[in-house]
Amino acid sequence: MSFGISIEASTNKKQKPDPKNLVFGHHFTDHMFIMDYDAGQGWHNPRIVPYQPIALDPAAKVFHYGQTIFEGLKAFKKADGTVITFRPDKNFERLNRSNERLSVPAIDEKLGLEALRQLLLIDQDWIPEEEGTSLYIRPFVIATEAALGVNPSQKYLFMIIMSPVGSYYKEGINPVKIFVESHYVRAVRGGVGDAKTAGNYAASLKAQEEAHERGYSQVLWLDGVHRKYIEEVGSMNIFFRIGGKVVTPALSGSILDGITRRSIIELLRHWGEPVEERQISIDEVIEAHRNGTLQECFGTGTAAVISPVGELSFNGEKYTIQDGSTGELSKKLYDTLTGIQRGIVEDSLGWMIEIK
Amino acid sequence: MSFGISIEASTNKKQKPDPKNLVFGHHFTDHMFIMDYDAGQGWHNPRIVPYQPIALDPAAKVFHYGQTIFEGLKAFKKADGTVITFRPDKNFERLNRSNERLSVPAIDEKLGLEALRQLLLIDQDWIPEEEGTSLYIRPFVIATEAALGVNPSQKYLFMIIMSPVGSYYKEGINPVKIFVESHYVRAVRGGVGDAKTAGNYAASLKAQEEAHERGYSQVLWLDGVHRKYIEEVGSMNIFFRIGGKVVTPALSGSILDGITRRSIIELLRHWGEPVEERQISIDEVIEAHRNGTLQECFGTGTAAVISPVGELSFNGEKYTIQDGSTGELSKKLYDTLTGIQRGIVEDSLGWMIEIK
Ligand SMILES: Cc1ncc(COP(=O)(O)O)c(C=O)c1O
Ligand SMILES: Cc1ncc(COP(=O)(O)O)c(C=O)c1O
């Protein structure tokens, strides 16, 4: 099925950035996908056009009421030139779960995947080939009706833009320092913390800025009710290895159902490693640190894949994990997952989708 | 001080909508104010230009991470043609409090007021004169840097757009039915519920849609921690009159510090009426209803000014207030505040600012 996607090819190809010095999310490919929604008419006019600014009325609802959803996933180029993507179907499923929560009309997931396929084919020379690089893909929806008043928009745009990105780690995988946030709260059960919507990220900026000033790269959020159960980190889910067992916070309704999180759980289970998805308090983590059973801690997300945590700061105390170096399991998970994504480790769980 | 605001007058004046049939936020005046921010350079190039679409890169941060702030206030035209605004200084103060919370650079409040003055003068023939009508003013800031990555933007736009609006009540003040929300949560202490930022409104859409389907016009939010303390309603703060005393939720950090709320408190105190700002649980309200001491309930906000509540629905039970009619105090507050705003009741608290 082509879904009637029209293509207007760019006649003015942009210069590609140096693949050795890619900054995350600053360069975009030659084309973008765009599709309109109007109440009564539904989603229509799917098209690939040259990457270009969009003109919106200043009253467009996205500017005022933040009705917007996004996704993030990656495509890779194998040594033989084949283009592969990591579980894109999961991203389009999650897009629609977020849409539902934010009263945005659903998008045909097959159409989304087909749009992505055609866009990747037309811009495939933008996928960098160096180890650790990839093409970051950003599907998103914005409410465009030009009307003030808090209610779901009658008009939307769905777009896909793509950006070549470098390795998250300049020189191999490197542990980060994380600040456990006890003042600010990102999301609470009953809210929109499990949807990938703009407001959750706006709500995180202040805490992140303050953590940076203190020398920490990210914050670890605690739940908004008890202020003690661990939620997630910036744009990553979080895992602990305590006394040989891997533990990650259960999907409580206020954290994102990360696709990397899910994949790590599936991979560990595939290896026969026990994984617990449950409530875990910061006190339990501190106690495990005290009694020497806290072996590893790592974040998981599309951008960094696996991000080992070398230090946690909580209530003025610093807790070093694994002497600040990368744990054995973190390393193994990183090598396996990035290996599968680059097509050099067997994809035994059937995650990679070839684009042709 | 003119703040060097340049003016490009519109040569193509739009047709004005019928003042008898104004729909909220659908028509905009001939001009808008706009100003740029670039890191290193600060806010610059303040200008009044014809109302027009804005062109943004699809990667502009506002679309992805929702870093945006807005305000809402009104201007009125007196019978003698004088243009007056209601406490605009409070809106620009609040704008900067919201900016601070969302890591948006502060805007000179005097410049904001001057921009508003010049914009109102150039578009003053857009202020409708019929009773109950006004010009709704929407200052707002959006993050425009074209870069993916969750961190405060390096570029912003600050704009002011204006829309002639009709009376909130087609035929006089009319009580509304409100659904007390016990499933969804709008905001939680430690979050951004006290900032006027887009994500708070996006987070409210689903609950509001479900309330509409059940025949209620708005939802009354409960706190996200205990799920029992009353917060606010849609875009209004809430007041109760119980046993002769007026009670409104204290500013807990998760509700908006409404300018109408503040004005009502000041007005009541000016009249010698006791007002309590404190925690109030839904149980206390239900109990007051049971024992016959719940006399009135009303919402306060820029759009409706005072909105009497005739019915509350909570946990499947309906609670009628004042037989569903407008209470005496609600009516008196509505008449006084709208009278002050139209310039026909003495402005003894010095709230109205004349634009000349
Ligand atoms: C808030 C949040 N949590 C977790 C994640 C990790 O999700 P995924 O593994 O699907 O990238 C992300 C990034 O997408 C995120 O934004
Ligand atoms: C969430 C919220 N609460 C309360 C209010 C009332 O505030 P104000 O009286 O300043 O209009 C508004 C509207 O501005 C609002 O959006």
Short mmCIF file of C-alpha atoms and ligand atoms in Angstrom, two decimals, chain A residues 72 94 186 196 201 232 234-237 256-261 300-302, ligand 1:
data_model
loop_
_atom_site.label_atom_id
_atom_site.label_comp_id
_atom_site.label_asym_id
_atom_site.label_seq_id
_atom_site.Cartn_x
_atom_site.Cartn_y
_atom_site.Cartn_z
CA GLY A 72 11.82 9.34 18.82
CA ARG A 94 3.01 4.50 21.57
CA ARG A 186 7.82 15.80 36.86
CA LYS A 196 5.16 11.58 25.20
CA TYR A 201 9.61 18.09 29.10
CA GLU A 232 12.74 7.79 35.62
CA GLY A 234 15.21 12.95 32.03
CA SER A 235 14.58 11.01 28.85
CA MET A 236 15.56 7.58 30.12
CA ASN A 237 14.06 4.81 32.18
CA LEU A 256 7.11 6.61 29.94
CA ASP A 257 6.80 3.04 28.68
CA GLY A 258 10.26 3.19 27.09
CA ILE A 259 10.95 0.97 24.11
CA THR A 260 14.57 0.53 25.17
CA ARG A 261 13.33 -0.37 28.70
CA THR A 300 17.86 3.27 29.01
CA GLY A 301 16.59 5.36 26.12
CA THR A 302 16.74 5.78 22.37
C1 LIG C 1 10.51 10.72 29.67
C2 LIG C 1 11.20 9.62 28.94
N1 LIG C 1 11.42 8.46 29.58
C3 LIG C 1 12.02 7.42 28.97
C4 LIG C 1 12.44 7.51 27.66
C5 LIG C 1 13.05 6.32 26.99
O1 LIG C 1 12.14 5.81 26.02
P1 LIG C 1 12.67 5.05 24.72
O2 LIG C 1 13.48 3.90 25.23
O3 LIG C 1 11.44 4.62 24.01
O4 LIG C 1 13.50 6.01 23.96
C6 LIG C 1 12.27 8.70 26.97
C7 LIG C 1 12.78 8.87 25.60
O5 LIG C 1 12.09 8.60 24.68
C8 LIG C 1 11.61 9.77 27.61
O6 LIG C 1 11.40 10.93 26.97
#
